[in-house]
Amino acid sequence: MPVKITLAQAMGTCFGVQDAIDMALDPIYRGKLTVVGQLVHNPQVTERLLANGVRIVERDQIDSITTEAVMITAHGASDSTKADLQKRGFTVYDATCPLVIRLHKLARFLEREGWFPVIVGKADHVEVKGVVGNLKASAVVYHERDLEQLRGHERLGVVSQTTNRLDKVNTILDAMRKLPWVREVRFIDTVCQPVKERQAAIATLLEADIDLGIVVGGRNSANTAKLREVIADRGIAAFHVERPEEVEPRWFVTRRHVGITAGTSTPQDVIEAVYQRVREIVAQPAAADHA
Ligand code: SF4
């Protein structure tokens, strides 16, 4: 029986990431721009940027910047980070995604309205660091074990890192509501629409009864890893690959239906290359059987 391949209806680069890449690759910035932090969590995009004369430094390497202009990535940064760059004399180009700006605004709104701001997300993620940096006091939670830091705060105003799984956010919200000292929890949904569309597309793939999932994206792309997790949580074999050559023929032995999806920072041509590799493998059943 031939192996069926289904591509997710929504996948790959979101508009926020694409706009940031387009800005950085604009020829007018060639050789003049340093991106502070990884513009997107994808190695192929990073290679393209470097080949186009864009320099990339980590946030703790700002002292080493030699270009006139710097760029804030789609993940955003705190106002103090931007002000610091301006104070150092750089022209700052801000590629923060509008949906990350919305997250910043809503977290500040909750703080202004007297709620204790809680961000559901990974404390070490650059987007979360930017949000936290704009608040007077806040907490970042990801697991139930993180909730102890909310002790003493009765009114919690909760937002989410834009790339979270909404079901996971809801689980932690339920746990927050059960904390004995908490009187009220107000949640504003800041998981972004493109991420929700990609999660919905995965649900459709799962309904289509796939028995193997391949998720394409950078090794350090949080949303790619989460997409793989959604498939694996259903007990379905799921692999996260950065490049087509990582797809192994042995994964396809005895499979009937392969679903392919990709994170929000994965370029279309990389998805296409992985798709072609999968097509080649499944077209050679003998190769798959003996790999
Ligand atoms: S994942 Fe969502 S929030 Fe992040 S850059 Fe893309 S659209 Fe914007």
PDB file of C-alpha atoms and ligand atoms in Angstrom:
ATOM      1  CA  MET A   1       0.000   0.000   0.000  1.00  0.00           C
ATOM      2  CA  PRO A   2       1.463   3.400  -0.932  1.00  0.00           C
ATOM      3  CA  VAL A   3       2.180   5.709   2.009  1.00  0.00           C
ATOM      4  CA  LYS A   4      -0.108   8.738   1.981  1.00  0.00           C
ATOM      5  CA  ILE A   5       1.411  12.188   2.665  1.00  0.00           C
ATOM      6  CA  THR A   6      -0.692  15.066   3.960  1.00  0.00           C
ATOM      7  CA  LEU A   7       0.621  18.606   4.389  1.00  0.00           C
ATOM      8  CA  ALA A   8      -0.859  20.742   7.188  1.00  0.00           C
ATOM      9  CA  GLN A   9      -3.242  23.432   5.923  1.00  0.00           C
ATOM     10  CA  ALA A  10      -1.376  26.162   7.833  1.00  0.00           C
ATOM     11  CA  MET A  11       2.347  25.958   8.483  1.00  0.00           C
ATOM     12  CA  GLY A  12       5.664  27.709   8.048  1.00  0.00           C
ATOM     13  CA  THR A  13       6.708  31.316   8.331  1.00  0.00           C
ATOM     14  CA  CYS A  14       4.140  33.624   9.938  1.00  0.00           C
ATOM     15  CA  PHE A  15       3.712  37.234   8.816  1.00  0.00           C
ATOM     16  CA  GLY A  16       5.576  38.591  11.882  1.00  0.00           C
ATOM     17  CA  VAL A  17       8.701  36.597  11.155  1.00  0.00           C
ATOM     18  CA  GLN A  18       8.492  37.162   7.382  1.00  0.00           C
ATOM     19  CA  ASP A  19       8.229  40.938   7.797  1.00  0.00           C
ATOM     20  CA  ALA A  20      11.284  40.936  10.069  1.00  0.00           C
ATOM     21  CA  ILE A  21      13.298  38.843   7.605  1.00  0.00           C
ATOM     22  CA  ASP A  22      12.282  41.081   4.683  1.00  0.00           C
ATOM     23  CA  MET A  23      13.324  44.163   6.643  1.00  0.00           C
ATOM     24  CA  ALA A  24      16.736  42.700   7.500  1.00  0.00           C
ATOM     25  CA  LEU A  25      17.347  41.545   3.913  1.00  0.00           C
ATOM     26  CA  ASP A  26      16.446  44.917   2.375  1.00  0.00           C
ATOM     27  CA  PRO A  27      19.462  45.896   0.223  1.00  0.00           C
ATOM     28  CA  ILE A  28      19.521  49.389   1.767  1.00  0.00           C
ATOM     29  CA  TYR A  29      20.781  47.858   5.017  1.00  0.00           C
ATOM     30  CA  ARG A  30      23.464  45.691   3.405  1.00  0.00           C
ATOM     31  CA  GLY A  31      26.579  45.759   5.571  1.00  0.00           C
ATOM     32  CA  LYS A  32      25.067  48.390   7.887  1.00  0.00           C
ATOM     33  CA  LEU A  33      22.821  46.373  10.148  1.00  0.00           C
ATOM     34  CA  THR A  34      23.370  44.264  13.242  1.00  0.00           C
ATOM     35  CA  VAL A  35      20.518  42.141  14.521  1.00  0.00           C
ATOM     36  CA  VAL A  36      20.468  41.874  18.296  1.00  0.00           C
ATOM     37  CA  GLY A  37      19.556  38.275  19.152  1.00  0.00           C
ATOM     38  CA  GLN A  38      18.427  35.600  16.700  1.00  0.00           C
ATOM     39  CA  LEU A  39      15.989  37.189  14.263  1.00  0.00           C
ATOM     40  CA  VAL A  40      14.188  33.895  13.938  1.00  0.00           C
ATOM     41  CA  HIS A  41      14.944  30.512  15.407  1.00  0.00           C
ATOM     42  CA  ASN A  42      15.878  28.956  12.110  1.00  0.00           C
ATOM     43  CA  PRO A  43      19.386  28.082  10.871  1.00  0.00           C
ATOM     44  CA  GLN A  44      18.655  28.470   7.135  1.00  0.00           C
ATOM     45  CA  VAL A  45      17.276  31.985   7.614  1.00  0.00           C
ATOM     46  CA  THR A  46      20.256  32.880   9.783  1.00  0.00           C
ATOM     47  CA  GLU A  47      22.626  31.613   7.057  1.00  0.00           C
ATOM     48  CA  ARG A  48      20.788  33.746   4.468  1.00  0.00           C
ATOM     49  CA  LEU A  49      21.043  36.837   6.642  1.00  0.00           C
ATOM     50  CA  LEU A  50      24.783  36.349   7.190  1.00  0.00           C
ATOM     51  CA  ALA A  51      25.290  35.816   3.443  1.00  0.00           C
ATOM     52  CA  ASN A  52      23.528  39.139   2.840  1.00  0.00           C
ATOM     53  CA  GLY A  53      25.910  41.047   5.086  1.00  0.00           C
ATOM     54  CA  VAL A  54      23.668  41.185   8.152  1.00  0.00           C
ATOM     55  CA  ARG A  55      25.553  40.784  11.408  1.00  0.00           C
ATOM     56  CA  ILE A  56      24.011  38.991  14.353  1.00  0.00           C
ATOM     57  CA  VAL A  57      25.061  39.391  17.983  1.00  0.00           C
ATOM     58  CA  GLU A  58      23.594  38.135  21.221  1.00  0.00           C
ATOM     59  CA  ARG A  59      22.162  40.652  23.666  1.00  0.00           C
ATOM     60  CA  ASP A  60      25.193  40.402  25.941  1.00  0.00           C
ATOM     61  CA  GLN A  61      27.504  41.274  23.019  1.00  0.00           C
ATOM     62  CA  ILE A  62      26.149  44.774  22.332  1.00  0.00           C
ATOM     63  CA  ASP A  63      29.578  46.262  23.111  1.00  0.00           C
ATOM     64  CA  SER A  64      30.984  44.485  20.039  1.00  0.00           C
ATOM     65  CA  ILE A  65      28.583  46.117  17.505  1.00  0.00           C
ATOM     66  CA  THR A  66      30.368  48.133  14.825  1.00  0.00           C
ATOM     67  CA  THR A  67      27.440  49.036  12.520  1.00  0.00           C
ATOM     68  CA  GLU A  68      25.416  52.265  12.764  1.00  0.00           C
ATOM     69  CA  ALA A  69      22.064  50.523  12.843  1.00  0.00           C
ATOM     70  CA  VAL A  70      20.677  47.733  14.976  1.00  0.00           C
ATOM     71  CA  MET A  71      17.494  45.755  14.692  1.00  0.00           C
ATOM     72  CA  ILE A  72      15.168  44.458  17.383  1.00  0.00           C
ATOM     73  CA  THR A  73      13.792  41.057  16.347  1.00  0.00           C
ATOM     74  CA  ALA A  74      10.153  39.946  15.864  1.00  0.00           C
ATOM     75  CA  HIS A  75      10.200  38.648  19.457  1.00  0.00           C
ATOM     76  CA  GLY A  76      10.529  42.223  20.745  1.00  0.00           C
ATOM     77  CA  ALA A  77      12.503  43.729  23.603  1.00  0.00           C
ATOM     78  CA  SER A  78      11.806  45.802  26.680  1.00  0.00           C
ATOM     79  CA  ASP A  79      11.714  49.608  26.443  1.00  0.00           C
ATOM     80  CA  SER A  80      14.868  49.776  28.568  1.00  0.00           C
ATOM     81  CA  THR A  81      16.752  47.571  26.082  1.00  0.00           C
ATOM     82  CA  LYS A  82      15.653  49.831  23.195  1.00  0.00           C
ATOM     83  CA  ALA A  83      16.551  52.972  25.162  1.00  0.00           C
ATOM     84  CA  ASP A  84      19.955  51.534  26.002  1.00  0.00           C
ATOM     85  CA  LEU A  85      20.667  50.912  22.300  1.00  0.00           C
ATOM     86  CA  GLN A  86      19.566  54.457  21.419  1.00  0.00           C
ATOM     87  CA  LYS A  87      21.707  55.918  24.206  1.00  0.00           C
ATOM     88  CA  ARG A  88      24.698  54.135  22.710  1.00  0.00           C
ATOM     89  CA  GLY A  89      24.080  56.064  19.487  1.00  0.00           C
ATOM     90  CA  PHE A  90      22.622  53.319  17.302  1.00  0.00           C
ATOM     91  CA  THR A  91      19.764  53.870  14.892  1.00  0.00           C
ATOM     92  CA  VAL A  92      17.234  51.306  16.115  1.00  0.00           C
ATOM     93  CA  TYR A  93      14.970  49.508  13.643  1.00  0.00           C
ATOM     94  CA  ASP A  94      12.194  47.711  15.438  1.00  0.00           C
ATOM     95  CA  ALA A  95      10.878  44.528  13.786  1.00  0.00           C
ATOM     96  CA  THR A  96       8.786  43.515  16.800  1.00  0.00           C
ATOM     97  CA  CYS A  97       5.725  41.609  15.593  1.00  0.00           C
ATOM     98  CA  PRO A  98       2.470  43.562  16.124  1.00  0.00           C
ATOM     99  CA  LEU A  99       1.105  40.583  18.056  1.00  0.00           C
ATOM    100  CA  VAL A 100       4.051  40.739  20.459  1.00  0.00           C
ATOM    101  CA  ILE A 101       3.422  44.489  20.868  1.00  0.00           C
ATOM    102  CA  ARG A 102      -0.189  43.595  21.722  1.00  0.00           C
ATOM    103  CA  LEU A 103       1.082  41.185  24.388  1.00  0.00           C
ATOM    104  CA  HIS A 104       3.259  43.946  25.908  1.00  0.00           C
ATOM    105  CA  LYS A 105       0.333  46.369  25.947  1.00  0.00           C
ATOM    106  CA  LEU A 106      -2.060  43.896  27.554  1.00  0.00           C
ATOM    107  CA  ALA A 107       0.430  42.908  30.272  1.00  0.00           C
ATOM    108  CA  ARG A 108       0.912  46.597  31.125  1.00  0.00           C
ATOM    109  CA  PHE A 109      -2.844  47.177  31.025  1.00  0.00           C
ATOM    110  CA  LEU A 110      -3.414  44.407  33.576  1.00  0.00           C
ATOM    111  CA  GLU A 111      -0.693  45.861  35.793  1.00  0.00           C
ATOM    112  CA  ARG A 112      -2.236  49.358  35.569  1.00  0.00           C
ATOM    113  CA  GLU A 113      -5.643  47.932  36.473  1.00  0.00           C
ATOM    114  CA  GLY A 114      -4.238  46.510  39.714  1.00  0.00           C
ATOM    115  CA  TRP A 115      -3.789  42.867  38.729  1.00  0.00           C
ATOM    116  CA  PHE A 116      -0.542  41.068  39.515  1.00  0.00           C
ATOM    117  CA  PRO A 117       0.832  40.252  36.042  1.00  0.00           C
ATOM    118  CA  VAL A 118       1.561  36.602  35.343  1.00  0.00           C
ATOM    119  CA  ILE A 119       3.071  35.463  32.052  1.00  0.00           C
ATOM    120  CA  VAL A 120       2.568  31.848  31.072  1.00  0.00           C
ATOM    121  CA  GLY A 121       5.739  31.004  29.195  1.00  0.00           C
ATOM    122  CA  LYS A 122       9.417  30.168  29.425  1.00  0.00           C
ATOM    123  CA  ALA A 123      11.301  32.648  31.606  1.00  0.00           C
ATOM    124  CA  ASP A 124      14.434  32.400  29.465  1.00  0.00           C
ATOM    125  CA  HIS A 125      12.630  33.085  26.162  1.00  0.00           C
ATOM    126  CA  VAL A 126      13.506  36.438  24.609  1.00  0.00           C
ATOM    127  CA  GLU A 127       9.843  37.394  24.096  1.00  0.00           C
ATOM    128  CA  VAL A 128       9.024  36.745  27.758  1.00  0.00           C
ATOM    129  CA  LYS A 129      12.137  38.626  28.914  1.00  0.00           C
ATOM    130  CA  GLY A 130      10.976  41.650  26.911  1.00  0.00           C
ATOM    131  CA  VAL A 131       7.503  41.600  28.498  1.00  0.00           C
ATOM    132  CA  VAL A 132       8.890  41.136  32.020  1.00  0.00           C
ATOM    133  CA  GLY A 133      11.331  43.996  31.434  1.00  0.00           C
ATOM    134  CA  ASN A 134       8.412  46.386  30.897  1.00  0.00           C
ATOM    135  CA  LEU A 135       6.621  45.489  34.135  1.00  0.00           C
ATOM    136  CA  LYS A 136       7.339  46.658  37.685  1.00  0.00           C
ATOM    137  CA  ALA A 137       6.752  43.235  39.203  1.00  0.00           C
ATOM    138  CA  SER A 138       5.526  40.016  37.619  1.00  0.00           C
ATOM    139  CA  ALA A 139       5.886  36.253  37.632  1.00  0.00           C
ATOM    140  CA  VAL A 140       6.561  33.798  34.833  1.00  0.00           C
ATOM    141  CA  VAL A 141       5.010  30.359  35.157  1.00  0.00           C
ATOM    142  CA  TYR A 142       5.118  27.361  32.878  1.00  0.00           C
ATOM    143  CA  HIS A 143       4.586  24.334  35.129  1.00  0.00           C
ATOM    144  CA  GLU A 144       2.324  23.886  38.132  1.00  0.00           C
ATOM    145  CA  ARG A 145       5.451  23.734  40.284  1.00  0.00           C
ATOM    146  CA  ASP A 146       6.091  27.399  39.368  1.00  0.00           C
ATOM    147  CA  LEU A 147       2.856  28.572  41.028  1.00  0.00           C
ATOM    148  CA  GLU A 148       4.334  28.889  44.519  1.00  0.00           C
ATOM    149  CA  GLN A 149       5.911  32.199  43.435  1.00  0.00           C
ATOM    150  CA  LEU A 150       2.358  33.624  43.196  1.00  0.00           C
ATOM    151  CA  ARG A 151       1.835  33.203  46.948  1.00  0.00           C
ATOM    152  CA  GLY A 152       0.330  36.325  48.495  1.00  0.00           C
ATOM    153  CA  HIS A 153      -1.077  37.670  45.205  1.00  0.00           C
ATOM    154  CA  GLU A 154      -4.886  37.525  45.272  1.00  0.00           C
ATOM    155  CA  ARG A 155      -5.751  39.037  41.883  1.00  0.00           C
ATOM    156  CA  LEU A 156      -3.844  37.545  38.984  1.00  0.00           C
ATOM    157  CA  GLY A 157      -3.822  39.135  35.527  1.00  0.00           C
ATOM    158  CA  VAL A 158      -2.591  36.467  33.134  1.00  0.00           C
ATOM    159  CA  VAL A 159      -1.216  36.650  29.593  1.00  0.00           C
ATOM    160  CA  SER A 160       0.601  34.025  27.559  1.00  0.00           C
ATOM    161  CA  GLN A 161       3.747  33.818  25.472  1.00  0.00           C
ATOM    162  CA  THR A 162       2.409  34.081  21.916  1.00  0.00           C
ATOM    163  CA  THR A 163       3.553  30.603  20.870  1.00  0.00           C
ATOM    164  CA  ASN A 164       2.034  28.543  23.674  1.00  0.00           C
ATOM    165  CA  ARG A 165      -0.384  25.695  23.276  1.00  0.00           C
ATOM    166  CA  LEU A 166      -3.747  27.040  24.424  1.00  0.00           C
ATOM    167  CA  ASP A 167      -4.671  23.723  26.075  1.00  0.00           C
ATOM    168  CA  LYS A 168      -1.530  23.926  28.233  1.00  0.00           C
ATOM    169  CA  VAL A 169      -2.313  27.540  29.149  1.00  0.00           C
ATOM    170  CA  ASN A 170      -5.827  26.502  30.172  1.00  0.00           C
ATOM    171  CA  THR A 171      -4.452  23.723  32.360  1.00  0.00           C
ATOM    172  CA  ILE A 172      -2.200  26.120  34.251  1.00  0.00           C
ATOM    173  CA  LEU A 173      -5.032  28.659  34.534  1.00  0.00           C
ATOM    174  CA  ASP A 174      -7.218  26.008  36.181  1.00  0.00           C
ATOM    175  CA  ALA A 175      -4.435  25.289  38.665  1.00  0.00           C
ATOM    176  CA  MET A 176      -4.069  29.026  39.397  1.00  0.00           C
ATOM    177  CA  ARG A 177      -7.783  29.354  40.118  1.00  0.00           C
ATOM    178  CA  LYS A 178      -7.486  26.576  42.705  1.00  0.00           C
ATOM    179  CA  LEU A 179      -4.699  28.284  44.685  1.00  0.00           C
ATOM    180  CA  PRO A 180      -6.163  28.870  48.148  1.00  0.00           C
ATOM    181  CA  TRP A 181      -5.037  32.519  48.388  1.00  0.00           C
ATOM    182  CA  VAL A 182      -6.258  33.536  44.910  1.00  0.00           C
ATOM    183  CA  ARG A 183      -9.544  35.456  44.742  1.00  0.00           C
ATOM    184  CA  GLU A 184      -9.699  36.324  41.047  1.00  0.00           C
ATOM    185  CA  VAL A 185      -7.925  35.363  37.824  1.00  0.00           C
ATOM    186  CA  ARG A 186      -8.292  37.436  34.686  1.00  0.00           C
ATOM    187  CA  PHE A 187      -6.866  35.886  31.553  1.00  0.00           C
ATOM    188  CA  ILE A 188      -6.349  37.716  28.273  1.00  0.00           C
ATOM    189  CA  ASP A 189      -5.600  35.310  25.435  1.00  0.00           C
ATOM    190  CA  THR A 190      -2.386  36.442  23.732  1.00  0.00           C
ATOM    191  CA  VAL A 191      -1.530  33.211  21.920  1.00  0.00           C
ATOM    192  CA  CYS A 192      -1.195  34.577  18.402  1.00  0.00           C
ATOM    193  CA  GLN A 193      -3.546  33.773  15.544  1.00  0.00           C
ATOM    194  CA  PRO A 194      -0.934  32.209  13.201  1.00  0.00           C
ATOM    195  CA  VAL A 195       0.123  29.864  16.019  1.00  0.00           C
ATOM    196  CA  LYS A 196      -3.518  28.951  16.672  1.00  0.00           C
ATOM    197  CA  GLU A 197      -4.014  28.261  12.969  1.00  0.00           C
ATOM    198  CA  ARG A 198      -0.999  25.953  12.975  1.00  0.00           C
ATOM    199  CA  GLN A 199      -2.284  24.174  16.074  1.00  0.00           C
ATOM    200  CA  ALA A 200      -5.736  23.793  14.453  1.00  0.00           C
ATOM    201  CA  ALA A 201      -4.068  22.427  11.317  1.00  0.00           C
ATOM    202  CA  ILE A 202      -2.330  19.817  13.463  1.00  0.00           C
ATOM    203  CA  ALA A 203      -5.700  18.832  14.959  1.00  0.00           C
ATOM    204  CA  THR A 204      -6.973  18.312  11.407  1.00  0.00           C
ATOM    205  CA  LEU A 205      -3.928  16.160  10.594  1.00  0.00           C
ATOM    206  CA  LEU A 206      -4.593  14.067  13.697  1.00  0.00           C
ATOM    207  CA  GLU A 207      -8.239  13.648  12.691  1.00  0.00           C
ATOM    208  CA  ALA A 208      -6.986  12.430   9.313  1.00  0.00           C
ATOM    209  CA  ASP A 209      -5.470   9.494  11.228  1.00  0.00           C
ATOM    210  CA  ILE A 210      -1.762  10.019  10.523  1.00  0.00           C
ATOM    211  CA  ASP A 211       0.581   7.473  12.049  1.00  0.00           C
ATOM    212  CA  LEU A 212       3.785   9.502  11.589  1.00  0.00           C
ATOM    213  CA  GLY A 213       4.349  13.241  12.037  1.00  0.00           C
ATOM    214  CA  ILE A 214       7.295  15.218  10.672  1.00  0.00           C
ATOM    215  CA  VAL A 215       7.694  18.748  11.982  1.00  0.00           C
ATOM    216  CA  VAL A 216      10.136  21.035  10.161  1.00  0.00           C
ATOM    217  CA  GLY A 217      11.905  23.851  11.972  1.00  0.00           C
ATOM    218  CA  GLY A 218      14.963  25.140  13.804  1.00  0.00           C
ATOM    219  CA  ARG A 219      16.215  23.002  16.646  1.00  0.00           C
ATOM    220  CA  ASN A 220      15.767  25.936  19.059  1.00  0.00           C
ATOM    221  CA  SER A 221      12.366  27.045  17.699  1.00  0.00           C
ATOM    222  CA  ALA A 222       9.948  26.828  20.642  1.00  0.00           C
ATOM    223  CA  ASN A 223       6.799  26.654  18.546  1.00  0.00           C
ATOM    224  CA  THR A 224       8.230  23.911  16.296  1.00  0.00           C
ATOM    225  CA  ALA A 225       9.053  21.827  19.355  1.00  0.00           C
ATOM    226  CA  LYS A 226       5.520  22.394  20.665  1.00  0.00           C
ATOM    227  CA  LEU A 227       3.967  21.212  17.384  1.00  0.00           C
ATOM    228  CA  ARG A 228       5.965  17.988  17.627  1.00  0.00           C
ATOM    229  CA  GLU A 229       4.822  17.629  21.238  1.00  0.00           C
ATOM    230  CA  VAL A 230       1.144  17.906  20.217  1.00  0.00           C
ATOM    231  CA  ILE A 231       1.541  14.948  17.845  1.00  0.00           C
ATOM    232  CA  ALA A 232       3.666  12.885  20.257  1.00  0.00           C
ATOM    233  CA  ASP A 233       1.154  13.486  23.073  1.00  0.00           C
ATOM    234  CA  ARG A 234      -1.347  11.499  21.004  1.00  0.00           C
ATOM    235  CA  GLY A 235       1.017   8.542  21.046  1.00  0.00           C
ATOM    236  CA  ILE A 236       1.970   9.057  17.381  1.00  0.00           C
ATOM    237  CA  ALA A 237       5.606   8.838  16.274  1.00  0.00           C
ATOM    238  CA  ALA A 238       6.765  12.409  15.624  1.00  0.00           C
ATOM    239  CA  PHE A 239      10.134  13.775  14.502  1.00  0.00           C
ATOM    240  CA  HIS A 240      11.495  17.318  14.500  1.00  0.00           C
ATOM    241  CA  VAL A 241      13.868  17.964  11.578  1.00  0.00           C
ATOM    242  CA  GLU A 242      15.804  21.063  10.552  1.00  0.00           C
ATOM    243  CA  ARG A 243      16.882  19.844   7.117  1.00  0.00           C
ATOM    244  CA  PRO A 244      15.706  17.281   4.523  1.00  0.00           C
ATOM    245  CA  GLU A 245      18.773  15.076   4.961  1.00  0.00           C
ATOM    246  CA  GLU A 246      17.715  14.441   8.579  1.00  0.00           C
ATOM    247  CA  VAL A 247      14.622  12.519   7.443  1.00  0.00           C
ATOM    248  CA  GLU A 248      15.441   8.840   7.861  1.00  0.00           C
ATOM    249  CA  PRO A 249      13.935   6.073   5.661  1.00  0.00           C
ATOM    250  CA  ARG A 250      13.566   3.737   8.665  1.00  0.00           C
ATOM    251  CA  TRP A 251      10.874   6.059  10.131  1.00  0.00           C
ATOM    252  CA  PHE A 252       8.546   5.020   7.303  1.00  0.00           C
ATOM    253  CA  VAL A 253       8.697   1.266   7.771  1.00  0.00           C
ATOM    254  CA  THR A 254       5.106  -0.017   8.237  1.00  0.00           C
ATOM    255  CA  ARG A 255       3.622   3.544   8.095  1.00  0.00           C
ATOM    256  CA  ARG A 256       0.421   4.278   6.189  1.00  0.00           C
ATOM    257  CA  HIS A 257      -0.048   8.031   6.503  1.00  0.00           C
ATOM    258  CA  VAL A 258       2.543  10.761   7.097  1.00  0.00           C
ATOM    259  CA  GLY A 259       1.600  14.273   8.190  1.00  0.00           C
ATOM    260  CA  ILE A 260       4.035  17.147   7.595  1.00  0.00           C
ATOM    261  CA  THR A 261       3.920  20.491   9.342  1.00  0.00           C
ATOM    262  CA  ALA A 262       6.356  23.293  10.261  1.00  0.00           C
ATOM    263  CA  GLY A 263       6.937  26.005  12.840  1.00  0.00           C
ATOM    264  CA  THR A 264       6.291  29.711  12.334  1.00  0.00           C
ATOM    265  CA  SER A 265       9.936  30.461  11.530  1.00  0.00           C
ATOM    266  CA  THR A 266      10.443  27.780   8.873  1.00  0.00           C
ATOM    267  CA  PRO A 267      10.858  29.075   5.299  1.00  0.00           C
ATOM    268  CA  GLN A 268       8.672  27.616   2.565  1.00  0.00           C
ATOM    269  CA  ASP A 269      11.613  26.284   0.530  1.00  0.00           C
ATOM    270  CA  VAL A 270      12.860  24.223   3.492  1.00  0.00           C
ATOM    271  CA  ILE A 271       9.372  22.709   3.954  1.00  0.00           C
ATOM    272  CA  GLU A 272       9.273  21.966   0.232  1.00  0.00           C
ATOM    273  CA  ALA A 273      12.701  20.262   0.374  1.00  0.00           C
ATOM    274  CA  VAL A 274      11.596  18.064   3.287  1.00  0.00           C
ATOM    275  CA  TYR A 275       8.368  17.213   1.458  1.00  0.00           C
ATOM    276  CA  GLN A 276      10.341  16.172  -1.633  1.00  0.00           C
ATOM    277  CA  ARG A 277      12.663  14.017   0.485  1.00  0.00           C
ATOM    278  CA  VAL A 278       9.654  12.273   2.091  1.00  0.00           C
ATOM    279  CA  ARG A 279       8.091  11.716  -1.345  1.00  0.00           C
ATOM    280  CA  GLU A 280      11.310  10.156  -2.608  1.00  0.00           C
ATOM    281  CA  ILE A 281      11.527   7.841   0.407  1.00  0.00           C
ATOM    282  CA  VAL A 282       7.927   6.651   0.263  1.00  0.00           C
ATOM    283  CA  ALA A 283       8.192   6.139  -3.493  1.00  0.00           C
ATOM    284  CA  GLN A 284      10.861   3.507  -2.774  1.00  0.00           C
ATOM    285  CA  PRO A 285       9.152   1.009  -0.481  1.00  0.00           C
ATOM    286  CA  ALA A 286      12.063  -1.376  -0.787  1.00  0.00           C
ATOM    287  CA  ALA A 287      14.454   1.292   0.488  1.00  0.00           C
ATOM    288  CA  ALA A 288      12.153   2.089   3.417  1.00  0.00           C
ATOM    289  CA  ASP A 289      11.718  -1.622   4.254  1.00  0.00           C
ATOM    290  CA  HIS A 290      15.453  -2.282   4.363  1.00  0.00           C
ATOM    291  CA  ALA A 291      16.727   0.959   5.888  1.00  0.00           C
TER     292      ALA A 291
HETATM  293  S1  SF4 B   1       4.613  33.573  16.026  1.00  0.00           S
HETATM  294 FE1  SF4 B   1       2.910  35.012  16.209  1.00  0.00          FE
HETATM  295  S2  SF4 B   1       3.663  36.580  17.593  1.00  0.00           S
HETATM  296 FE2  SF4 B   1       5.438  35.472  16.898  1.00  0.00          FE
HETATM  297  S3  SF4 B   1       6.176  36.595  15.128  1.00  0.00           S
HETATM  298 FE3  SF4 B   1       4.759  35.049  14.349  1.00  0.00          FE
HETATM  299  S4  SF4 B   1       2.766  36.066  14.232  1.00  0.00           S
HETATM  300 FE4  SF4 B   1       4.090  37.292  15.529  1.00  0.00          FE
END
